[in-house]
Short mmCIF file of C-alpha atoms in Angstrom, two decimals:
data_model
loop_
_atom_site.label_atom_id
_atom_site.label_comp_id
_atom_site.label_asym_id
_atom_site.label_seq_id
_atom_site.Cartn_x
_atom_site.Cartn_y
_atom_site.Cartn_z
CA MET A 103 0.00 0.00 0.00
CA VAL A 104 1.34 3.41 -1.00
CA LYS A 105 1.68 5.69 2.02
CA ILE A 106 1.29 9.46 1.85
CA CYS A 107 2.12 11.79 4.72
CA CYS A 108 1.25 15.49 4.79
CA ILE A 109 3.10 17.79 7.21
CA GLY A 110 0.70 20.58 8.16
CA ALA A 111 -2.98 20.11 9.04
CA GLY A 112 -4.27 23.51 7.95
CA TYR A 113 -6.55 24.91 5.25
CA VAL A 114 -4.57 23.22 2.47
CA GLY A 115 -3.25 20.00 4.00
CA GLY A 116 -6.50 18.89 5.68
CA PRO A 117 -8.98 19.15 2.78
CA THR A 118 -6.46 18.02 0.11
CA MET A 119 -5.52 14.87 1.99
CA ALA A 120 -9.15 14.11 2.87
CA VAL A 121 -10.07 14.14 -0.83
CA ILE A 122 -7.04 12.02 -1.80
CA ALA A 123 -8.08 9.48 0.87
CA LEU A 124 -11.67 9.46 -0.45
CA LYS A 125 -10.69 9.08 -4.10
CA CYS A 126 -7.80 6.63 -3.50
CA PRO A 127 -8.99 4.00 -0.98
CA HIS A 128 -5.87 1.93 -1.82
CA ILE A 129 -3.59 4.71 -0.44
CA GLU A 130 -3.00 5.30 3.28
CA VAL A 131 -2.99 9.02 4.07
CA ALA A 132 -1.65 10.53 7.31
CA VAL A 133 -1.95 14.23 8.13
CA VAL A 134 0.54 15.25 10.82
CA ASP A 135 1.04 18.44 12.80
CA ILE A 136 2.90 19.41 15.98
CA SER A 137 -0.21 21.28 17.20
CA VAL A 138 -2.02 18.95 19.62
CA PRO A 139 -5.26 21.07 19.72
CA ARG A 140 -5.43 21.09 15.92
CA ILE A 141 -4.99 17.32 15.55
CA THR A 142 -7.45 16.73 18.41
CA ALA A 143 -10.00 18.85 16.51
CA TRP A 144 -9.42 16.88 13.28
CA ASN A 145 -10.15 13.70 15.25
CA SER A 146 -13.34 15.15 16.79
CA ASP A 147 -16.81 16.14 15.56
CA GLN A 148 -15.77 19.81 15.55
CA LEU A 149 -13.21 20.17 12.72
CA PRO A 150 -10.71 23.04 13.08
CA ILE A 151 -11.76 24.60 9.76
CA TYR A 152 -15.14 25.16 8.13
CA GLU A 153 -15.43 24.14 4.50
CA PRO A 154 -18.70 22.96 2.90
CA GLY A 155 -18.60 19.18 2.32
CA LEU A 156 -15.38 18.58 4.27
CA GLU A 157 -16.95 17.09 7.40
CA ASP A 158 -18.73 14.31 5.47
CA ILE A 159 -15.51 13.26 3.70
CA VAL A 160 -13.48 13.22 6.93
CA LYS A 161 -16.14 11.14 8.72
CA GLN A 162 -16.25 8.70 5.78
CA CYS A 163 -12.48 8.11 5.62
CA ARG A 164 -11.13 8.81 9.12
CA GLY A 165 -9.80 5.65 10.79
CA LYS A 166 -9.93 3.69 7.50
CA ASN A 167 -7.26 5.18 5.25
CA LEU A 168 -7.15 8.74 6.63
CA PHE A 169 -5.37 9.44 9.91
CA PHE A 170 -4.58 12.62 11.86
CA SER A 171 -1.60 12.41 14.20
CA THR A 172 0.99 14.40 16.16
CA ASP A 173 3.53 11.60 15.65
CA VAL A 174 5.19 13.50 12.82
CA GLU A 175 8.45 11.56 12.63
CA GLN A 176 6.92 8.08 12.51
CA HIS A 177 4.55 8.90 9.65
CA VAL A 178 7.26 10.73 7.68
CA ARG A 179 9.60 7.76 8.14
CA GLU A 180 6.99 5.31 6.81
CA ALA A 181 5.75 7.46 3.88
CA ASP A 182 6.59 7.03 0.20
CA ILE A 183 5.38 10.56 -0.65
CA VAL A 184 5.66 13.47 1.81
CA PHE A 185 3.61 16.60 1.15
CA VAL A 186 4.86 19.70 2.96
CA SER A 187 2.07 22.16 3.67
CA VAL A 188 3.53 24.38 6.39
CA ASN A 189 3.18 28.14 6.92
CA THR A 190 5.31 30.41 4.75
CA PRO A 191 4.62 33.79 6.41
CA THR A 192 5.95 37.13 5.25
CA LYS A 193 9.16 38.08 7.08
CA THR A 194 8.67 40.85 9.63
CA THR A 195 12.36 41.48 10.40
CA GLY A 196 15.72 41.19 8.70
CA LEU A 197 16.50 40.90 4.99
CA GLY A 198 13.37 41.26 2.87
CA ALA A 199 11.16 42.26 5.85
CA GLY A 200 7.58 43.04 4.79
CA LYS A 201 7.97 41.27 1.43
CA ALA A 202 10.05 38.07 1.43
CA ALA A 203 8.64 34.71 2.50
CA ASP A 204 9.92 33.33 5.78
CA LEU A 205 11.00 29.75 5.06
CA THR A 206 11.88 28.87 8.67
CA TYR A 207 9.12 26.23 8.97
CA TRP A 208 9.89 24.81 5.54
CA GLU A 209 13.58 24.44 6.34
CA SER A 210 12.97 22.74 9.67
CA ALA A 211 10.52 20.34 7.95
CA ALA A 212 13.16 19.50 5.32
CA ARG A 213 15.83 18.86 7.97
CA MET A 214 13.45 16.63 9.90
CA ILE A 215 12.58 14.63 6.73
CA ALA A 216 16.30 14.10 6.04
CA ASP A 217 16.90 13.17 9.66
CA VAL A 218 14.21 10.50 10.07
CA SER A 219 14.06 8.96 6.58
CA VAL A 220 15.29 5.39 6.10
CA SER A 221 14.03 4.93 2.53
CA ASP A 222 13.88 6.98 -0.73
CA LYS A 223 11.10 9.57 -0.80
CA ILE A 224 9.27 12.00 -3.03
CA VAL A 225 8.95 15.36 -1.25
CA VAL A 226 6.14 17.58 -2.56
CA GLU A 227 5.94 21.35 -2.04
CA LYS A 228 2.28 22.09 -1.35
CA SER A 229 2.72 25.45 0.43
CA THR A 230 3.00 28.52 -1.77
CA VAL A 231 6.72 29.18 -1.87
CA PRO A 232 9.09 31.56 -3.67
CA VAL A 233 10.63 30.45 -6.95
CA LYS A 234 13.79 28.40 -6.36
CA THR A 235 12.67 27.15 -2.93
CA ALA A 236 12.84 23.60 -4.28
CA GLU A 237 16.51 24.11 -5.05
CA ALA A 238 17.22 25.16 -1.45
CA ILE A 239 15.21 22.23 -0.05
CA GLU A 240 17.03 19.88 -2.41
CA LYS A 241 20.39 21.06 -1.06
CA ILE A 242 19.31 20.53 2.58
CA LEU A 243 18.05 17.03 1.81
CA MET A 244 21.09 16.13 -0.30
CA HIS A 245 23.63 17.26 2.28
CA ASN A 246 21.85 15.35 5.05
CA SER A 247 20.71 12.33 3.07
CA LYS A 248 22.92 9.50 4.41
CA GLY A 249 22.68 7.87 0.98
CA ILE A 250 18.88 8.14 0.72
CA LYS A 251 17.54 9.61 -2.54
CA PHE A 252 14.95 12.39 -2.50
CA GLN A 253 13.05 13.81 -5.45
CA ILE A 254 11.49 17.27 -4.97
CA LEU A 255 8.23 18.12 -6.74
CA SER A 256 6.22 21.34 -6.79
CA ASN A 257 2.46 20.76 -6.67
CA PRO A 258 0.90 24.14 -5.82
CA GLU A 259 -2.71 24.29 -4.62
CA PHE A 260 -5.27 26.38 -6.48
CA LEU A 261 -8.10 26.16 -3.95
CA ALA A 262 -10.61 28.88 -3.22
CA GLU A 263 -11.89 28.84 0.35
CA GLY A 264 -15.59 28.17 0.56
CA THR A 265 -15.41 25.96 -2.55
CA ALA A 266 -12.25 23.96 -1.72
CA ILE A 267 -13.94 20.53 -1.87
CA THR A 268 -15.57 21.29 -5.23
CA ASP A 269 -12.22 22.64 -6.48
CA LEU A 270 -10.48 19.44 -5.38
CA PHE A 271 -13.14 17.20 -6.95
CA ASN A 272 -13.17 19.11 -10.26
CA PRO A 273 -9.94 21.10 -10.58
CA ASP A 274 -9.30 23.39 -13.56
CA ARG A 275 -5.84 21.88 -13.56
CA VAL A 276 -3.42 19.97 -11.36
CA LEU A 277 0.11 21.30 -11.76
CA ILE A 278 3.14 19.12 -11.05
CA GLY A 279 6.67 20.45 -11.52
CA GLY A 280 9.78 18.32 -11.26
CA ARG A 281 13.41 18.02 -12.31
CA GLU A 282 13.87 17.26 -16.01
CA THR A 283 15.92 14.12 -15.30
CA PRO A 284 14.93 10.43 -15.56
CA GLU A 285 14.45 10.32 -11.73
CA GLY A 286 12.50 13.59 -11.84
CA PHE A 287 10.18 12.36 -14.61
CA LYS A 288 9.57 9.14 -12.69
CA ALA A 289 8.64 11.07 -9.52
CA VAL A 290 6.27 13.32 -11.50
CA GLN A 291 4.63 10.21 -12.99
CA THR A 292 4.16 8.68 -9.50
CA LEU A 293 2.30 11.76 -8.24
CA LYS A 294 0.39 12.04 -11.52
CA GLU A 295 -0.94 8.51 -10.97
CA VAL A 296 -2.35 9.53 -7.57
CA TYR A 297 -4.38 12.41 -9.08
CA ALA A 298 -5.33 10.32 -12.14
CA ASN A 299 -7.65 8.33 -9.86
CA TRP A 300 -10.21 11.09 -10.37
CA VAL A 301 -8.71 13.92 -12.46
CA PRO A 302 -8.77 13.52 -16.28
CA GLU A 303 -5.23 13.20 -17.63
CA GLY A 304 -5.63 16.27 -19.86
CA GLN A 305 -6.08 18.42 -16.76
CA ILE A 306 -2.82 17.28 -15.13
CA ILE A 307 -0.10 19.65 -16.34
CA THR A 308 3.58 18.81 -15.89
CA THR A 309 6.33 21.44 -15.99
CA ASN A 310 9.81 22.04 -14.66
CA LEU A 311 10.14 22.98 -10.98
CA TRP A 312 10.57 26.72 -11.46
CA SER A 313 7.56 27.07 -13.78
CA ALA A 314 5.30 25.29 -11.28
CA GLU A 315 6.50 27.47 -8.39
CA LEU A 316 6.10 30.71 -10.35
CA SER A 317 2.71 29.72 -11.85
CA LYS A 318 1.10 29.78 -8.42
CA LEU A 319 2.38 33.28 -7.59
CA ALA A 320 1.43 34.48 -11.07
CA ALA A 321 -2.13 33.06 -10.84
CA ASN A 322 -2.80 34.80 -7.53
CA ALA A 323 -1.25 38.05 -8.76
CA PHE A 324 -3.47 38.02 -11.88
CA LEU A 325 -6.62 37.38 -9.82
CA ALA A 326 -5.79 40.12 -7.29
CA GLN A 327 -5.00 42.47 -10.17
CA ARG A 328 -8.52 42.01 -11.57
CA ILE A 329 -10.05 42.88 -8.18
CA SER A 330 -7.87 45.99 -7.83
CA SER A 331 -8.71 46.99 -11.42
CA VAL A 332 -12.46 46.91 -10.82
CA ASN A 333 -12.02 48.59 -7.42
CA ALA A 334 -10.05 51.40 -9.06
CA MET A 335 -12.97 51.78 -11.51
CA SER A 336 -15.44 51.87 -8.58
CA ALA A 337 -13.86 55.10 -7.29
CA LEU A 338 -14.22 56.66 -10.75
CA CYS A 339 -17.83 55.42 -11.02
CA GLU A 340 -18.77 57.19 -7.77
CA SER A 341 -17.23 60.44 -9.03
CA THR A 342 -19.01 60.31 -12.40
CA GLY A 343 -22.41 58.79 -11.57
CA ALA A 344 -21.66 55.51 -13.38
CA ASP A 345 -22.62 52.17 -11.79
CA VAL A 346 -19.69 49.79 -11.34
CA THR A 347 -21.96 46.73 -11.49
CA GLN A 348 -23.14 47.76 -14.96
CA VAL A 349 -19.60 48.61 -16.05
CA SER A 350 -18.12 45.32 -14.84
CA TYR A 351 -20.99 43.36 -16.45
CA ALA A 352 -20.38 45.10 -19.77
CA VAL A 353 -16.62 44.47 -19.50
CA GLY A 354 -17.11 40.84 -18.43
CA THR A 355 -19.24 39.98 -21.48
CA ASP A 356 -16.08 40.36 -23.58
CA SER A 357 -15.03 36.72 -24.05
CA ARG A 358 -11.36 37.72 -23.84
CA ILE A 359 -11.92 39.08 -20.32
CA GLY A 360 -14.76 37.03 -18.82
CA PRO A 361 -16.93 37.87 -15.80
CA LYS A 362 -15.04 36.30 -12.88
CA PHE A 363 -13.32 38.39 -10.19
CA LEU A 364 -14.94 41.61 -11.42
CA ASN A 365 -17.09 42.38 -8.36
CA ALA A 366 -16.18 45.69 -6.76
CA SER A 367 -15.82 45.46 -2.99
CA VAL A 368 -14.14 46.92 0.08
CA GLY A 369 -10.98 45.01 -0.96
CA PHE A 370 -9.53 41.53 -1.27
CA GLY A 371 -8.39 39.43 1.68
CA GLY A 372 -7.35 35.86 2.38
CA SER A 373 -4.05 34.28 3.20
CA CYS A 374 -2.59 34.29 -0.31
CA PHE A 375 -3.15 37.35 -2.48
CA GLN A 376 -1.23 40.00 -0.57
CA LYS A 377 1.45 37.60 0.65
CA ASP A 378 2.08 36.17 -2.82
CA ILE A 379 2.23 39.58 -4.48
CA LEU A 380 4.69 40.87 -1.86
CA ASN A 381 6.73 37.75 -2.52
CA LEU A 382 6.59 38.40 -6.27
CA VAL A 383 7.68 42.01 -5.69
CA TYR A 384 10.66 40.84 -3.63
CA ILE A 385 11.70 38.23 -6.22
CA CYS A 386 11.54 40.89 -8.96
CA GLN A 387 13.66 43.28 -6.89
CA CYS A 388 16.22 40.54 -6.16
CA ASN A 389 16.46 39.77 -9.86
CA GLY A 390 17.08 43.40 -10.85
CA LEU A 391 13.56 44.08 -12.18
CA PRO A 392 12.43 47.21 -10.24
CA GLU A 393 9.87 48.25 -12.90
CA VAL A 394 8.15 44.85 -12.72
CA ALA A 395 8.22 44.98 -8.91
CA GLU A 396 6.64 48.45 -8.95
CA TYR A 397 3.91 47.28 -11.34
CA TRP A 398 2.75 44.49 -8.99
CA LYS A 399 3.09 46.70 -5.92
CA GLN A 400 0.31 48.92 -7.32
CA VAL A 401 -2.18 46.04 -6.95
CA ILE A 402 -1.69 46.12 -3.17
CA LYS A 403 -1.65 49.94 -3.07
CA ILE A 404 -5.09 50.08 -4.72
CA ASN A 405 -6.38 47.45 -2.28
CA ASP A 406 -5.18 49.53 0.70
CA TYR A 407 -6.61 52.67 -0.92
CA GLN A 408 -10.02 51.00 -1.29
CA LYS A 409 -10.18 50.07 2.41
CA ASN A 410 -9.09 53.57 3.48
CA ARG A 411 -11.63 55.12 1.10
CA PHE A 412 -14.40 53.02 2.64
CA VAL A 413 -13.51 54.13 6.18
CA ASN A 414 -13.21 57.77 5.09
CA ARG A 415 -16.64 57.55 3.44
CA ILE A 416 -18.20 56.24 6.67
CA VAL A 417 -16.64 58.93 8.87
CA SER A 418 -17.31 61.86 6.52
CA SER A 419 -20.95 60.79 5.93
CA MET A 420 -21.62 60.71 9.67
CA PHE A 421 -20.86 64.40 10.28
CA ASN A 422 -17.12 63.71 10.11
CA THR A 423 -16.96 61.80 13.39
CA VAL A 424 -17.83 58.32 14.64
CA SER A 425 -16.53 58.98 18.16
CA ASN A 426 -18.63 57.02 20.68
CA LYS A 427 -21.11 56.06 17.95
CA LYS A 428 -22.10 52.42 17.68
CA VAL A 429 -21.21 50.95 14.28
CA ALA A 430 -22.48 47.42 13.50
CA ILE A 431 -20.20 45.22 11.40
CA LEU A 432 -21.98 42.42 9.52
CA GLY A 433 -19.39 39.86 8.45
CA PHE A 434 -15.76 39.54 9.54
CA ALA A 435 -14.51 36.59 7.42
CA PHE A 436 -12.68 37.60 4.25
CA LYS A 437 -15.48 36.04 2.15
CA LYS A 438 -18.64 33.99 2.62
CA ASP A 439 -18.73 30.23 3.36
CA THR A 440 -15.49 30.27 5.35
CA GLY A 441 -14.49 31.17 8.89
CA ASP A 442 -11.09 32.38 7.67
CA THR A 443 -10.18 35.93 8.71
CA ARG A 444 -6.61 36.11 7.42
CA GLU A 445 -5.98 39.55 5.83
CA THR A 446 -9.75 40.19 5.84
CA PRO A 447 -10.59 43.81 4.88
CA ALA A 448 -12.74 43.89 8.05
CA ILE A 449 -9.57 44.15 10.17
CA ASP A 450 -8.41 47.39 8.53
CA VAL A 451 -11.94 48.83 8.40
CA CYS A 452 -12.49 48.11 12.12
CA LYS A 453 -9.07 49.49 13.04
CA GLY A 454 -9.81 52.64 11.04
CA LEU A 455 -13.11 53.14 12.87
CA LEU A 456 -11.55 52.35 16.25
CA GLY A 457 -8.91 54.97 15.47
CA ASP A 458 -11.77 57.46 15.34
CA LYS A 459 -13.08 56.08 18.70
CA ALA A 460 -16.14 54.25 17.34
CA GLN A 461 -17.91 51.59 19.41
CA ILE A 462 -18.05 48.46 17.24
CA SER A 463 -20.47 45.53 17.41
CA ILE A 464 -19.61 42.59 15.16
CA TYR A 465 -21.66 39.64 13.91
CA ASP A 466 -20.30 36.86 11.69
CA PRO A 467 -21.95 33.42 11.52
CA GLN A 468 -18.63 31.55 11.44
CA VAL A 469 -16.02 33.63 13.29
CA THR A 470 -15.54 33.40 17.07
CA GLU A 471 -15.09 36.34 19.44
CA ASP A 472 -11.64 35.04 20.38
CA GLN A 473 -10.55 35.09 16.73
CA ILE A 474 -11.91 38.60 16.16
CA GLN A 475 -10.19 40.00 19.27
CA ARG A 476 -6.97 38.23 18.26
CA ASP A 477 -7.13 39.71 14.74
CA LEU A 478 -7.77 43.24 15.99
CA SER A 479 -4.88 43.18 18.46
CA MET A 480 -2.21 41.32 16.45
CA LYS A 481 0.54 42.95 14.44
CA LYS A 482 0.55 42.56 10.66
CA PHE A 483 1.72 39.12 9.45
CA ASP A 484 1.58 37.58 12.97
CA TRP A 485 -1.48 35.56 11.86
CA ASP A 486 0.61 33.45 9.49
CA HIS A 487 2.67 31.80 12.22
CA PRO A 488 1.45 28.62 13.94
CA LEU A 489 -0.96 29.38 16.78
CA HIS A 490 1.49 28.43 19.54
CA LEU A 491 3.96 31.04 18.20
CA GLN A 492 1.38 33.84 18.05
CA PRO A 493 0.99 36.32 20.97
CA MET A 494 -0.50 34.23 23.77
CA SER A 495 -3.25 36.39 25.22
CA PRO A 496 -4.16 39.22 22.89
CA THR A 497 -5.33 42.38 24.61
CA THR A 498 -9.09 42.64 24.38
CA VAL A 499 -10.16 45.69 22.41
CA LYS A 500 -12.67 47.28 24.79
CA GLN A 501 -14.65 49.22 22.18
CA VAL A 502 -15.45 45.95 20.38
CA SER A 503 -18.33 43.63 21.24
CA VAL A 504 -19.11 40.41 19.35
CA THR A 505 -22.66 39.03 19.13
CA TRP A 506 -24.20 35.89 17.62
CA ASP A 507 -27.18 37.73 16.19
CA ALA A 508 -27.39 40.41 13.47
CA TYR A 509 -30.33 42.16 15.16
CA GLU A 510 -28.44 42.41 18.44
CA ALA A 511 -25.37 43.80 16.65
CA THR A 512 -27.40 46.51 14.90
CA LYS A 513 -29.62 47.52 17.87
CA GLY A 514 -29.00 51.18 18.76
CA ALA A 515 -26.35 51.54 16.03
CA HIS A 516 -25.81 54.70 14.00
CA ALA A 517 -24.52 52.72 11.02
CA VAL A 518 -24.30 49.19 9.60
CA CYS A 519 -21.29 48.07 7.53
CA VAL A 520 -21.62 44.93 5.41
CA LEU A 521 -18.11 43.50 5.06
CA THR A 522 -18.76 39.86 4.08
CA GLU A 523 -21.23 38.70 1.42
CA TRP A 524 -22.98 36.06 3.58
CA ASP A 525 -26.27 35.05 1.89
CA GLU A 526 -28.19 35.40 5.16
CA PHE A 527 -27.56 39.16 5.22
CA LYS A 528 -29.72 39.62 2.10
CA SER A 529 -32.80 38.22 3.84
CA LEU A 530 -32.58 40.17 7.12
CA ASP A 531 -35.63 42.18 8.21
CA PHE A 532 -34.21 45.65 7.50
CA GLN A 533 -37.41 47.40 8.60
CA LYS A 534 -36.87 45.87 12.06
CA ILE A 535 -33.19 46.88 11.97
CA PHE A 536 -34.09 50.45 10.90
CA ASP A 537 -36.68 50.80 13.69
CA ASN A 538 -34.07 49.88 16.32
CA MET A 539 -31.28 52.14 15.04
CA GLN A 540 -30.33 55.76 15.78
CA LYS A 541 -31.43 58.24 13.09
CA PRO A 542 -30.28 59.10 10.53
CA ALA A 543 -29.56 55.39 9.94
CA PHE A 544 -26.72 54.56 7.57
CA ILE A 545 -25.84 51.37 5.67
CA PHE A 546 -22.40 51.07 4.07
CA ASP A 547 -22.45 48.07 1.76
CA GLY A 548 -18.87 46.93 1.20
CA ARG A 549 -19.93 43.94 -0.91
CA ASN A 550 -22.73 45.36 -3.11
CA ILE A 551 -25.19 42.65 -2.04
CA MET A 552 -27.98 44.88 -0.72
CA ASP A 553 -31.16 46.02 -2.50
CA VAL A 554 -30.33 49.72 -2.36
CA ASN A 555 -33.72 51.01 -3.54
CA LYS A 556 -35.62 48.93 -0.96
CA LEU A 557 -33.33 50.17 1.83
CA ARG A 558 -33.82 53.79 0.76
CA GLU A 559 -37.60 53.31 0.77
CA ILE A 560 -37.34 52.13 4.39
CA GLY A 561 -35.42 55.33 5.21
CA PHE A 562 -31.75 54.31 5.24
CA ILE A 563 -28.98 56.50 3.84
CA VAL A 564 -27.10 53.95 1.73
CA TYR A 565 -23.58 53.86 0.36
CA SER A 566 -22.71 51.07 -2.08
CA ILE A 567 -19.22 50.83 -3.55
CA GLY A 568 -19.04 52.18 -7.10
CA LYS A 569 -22.75 53.09 -7.28
CA PRO A 570 -24.31 56.53 -7.89
CA LEU A 571 -24.15 58.37 -4.58
CA ASP A 572 -27.11 59.02 -2.30
CA ALA A 573 -28.06 62.73 -2.32
CA TRP A 574 -27.00 62.91 1.34
CA LEU A 575 -23.53 61.57 0.56
CA LYS A 576 -23.04 64.05 -2.29
CA ASP A 577 -23.44 66.85 0.23
CA MET A 578 -20.90 65.22 2.56
CA PRO A 579 -17.75 64.83 0.44
CA ALA A 580 -15.39 62.06 1.53
CA PHE A 581 -12.00 63.28 2.70
CA ILE A 582 -9.93 61.01 0.51
#
């Protein structure tokens, strides 16, 4: 029986291995992590991550050919293929701080693999890593190999949170990069045969190592660029009276462009986009390409501008102060159908409002109070380190309360900000919300999911990103 071990039981490792176990009953899959609470959660009824469809798969396979364990060394020793899916945070100090990927966890994983291995192995990069990481890992393994042969493959994930299981069942493509040597081709073929159990062969792309590593960064940069492009247009739409939804629809009907990732919003979030673009910027700078680095940096600048613009719009609309005013935040996750808050725009929006001394009440159906308080008190990039290496007891932000009910969050509020596009927000009783709010009652829709005309009929003053401005808002220019 082929044995697969995955180091790292997070958003990538957990779902990917669960699907491999489901689709390949003849393969034994072990997911290992040094975090005892995380592995305990994977072995319980309360999984550590929320992803539609994941729980059913785990329950079906767990204990048969899918195992979750903290015995990292034993499972690595016994495995034929080792996936490495550890954190690659952005460095906060030293060379490349604020841009370069911190490969500390990757390096220690590689040294441990070399240390405990007693048979030849295929080592697969699953984390998003900088180009040429494989070469560095190869050197560590080679110099510590004790005669054991390792083949390094790059197999980047292209999962979207909220649809990860669907993406794994029906991927657009599976990308496998390896060395262009007989041993490299053989290793690529071995991994290809695993995916071929359910992915059509035409959708499994094989490349050299560097192309696979760079393709992942490039894909995320292109997607983020589309979001920043439409968000840049949203600012122009507000100034001219155009409607960004109509503009993006018209643009998206061009078959060369297509409609995906053209929804204007308060900004992109998630663990990958910003981190991968910063990484790309750093790689470009290191390779003497400052113009290319500057080009990609603009994507992040527009994203930051969009979040600042949103906060400025809120403050300026409400008589230029939100001091001691209750502002309800609906949605804290970076997008719907996930509990993930990494780099969510809600963090910067809340911090901006707190900077103006607002009282904030937050409701999100999937995010805990502990997570929200942690996010609002942590420094940038701290979130991407394993939990036991994050600040232990984050200071509670006193002006923030977290509720488990949208009506409770909005009661007595001066304004409501919609920051995640959860479907349930569309069907709330907004007449009831309006009746229980301070007047004038404001709604700032950061996801363009609200029926603006209906809300205005109720009596709300409404701001939607990239839409013609409410007469009230025209009289209160945003200080941007």
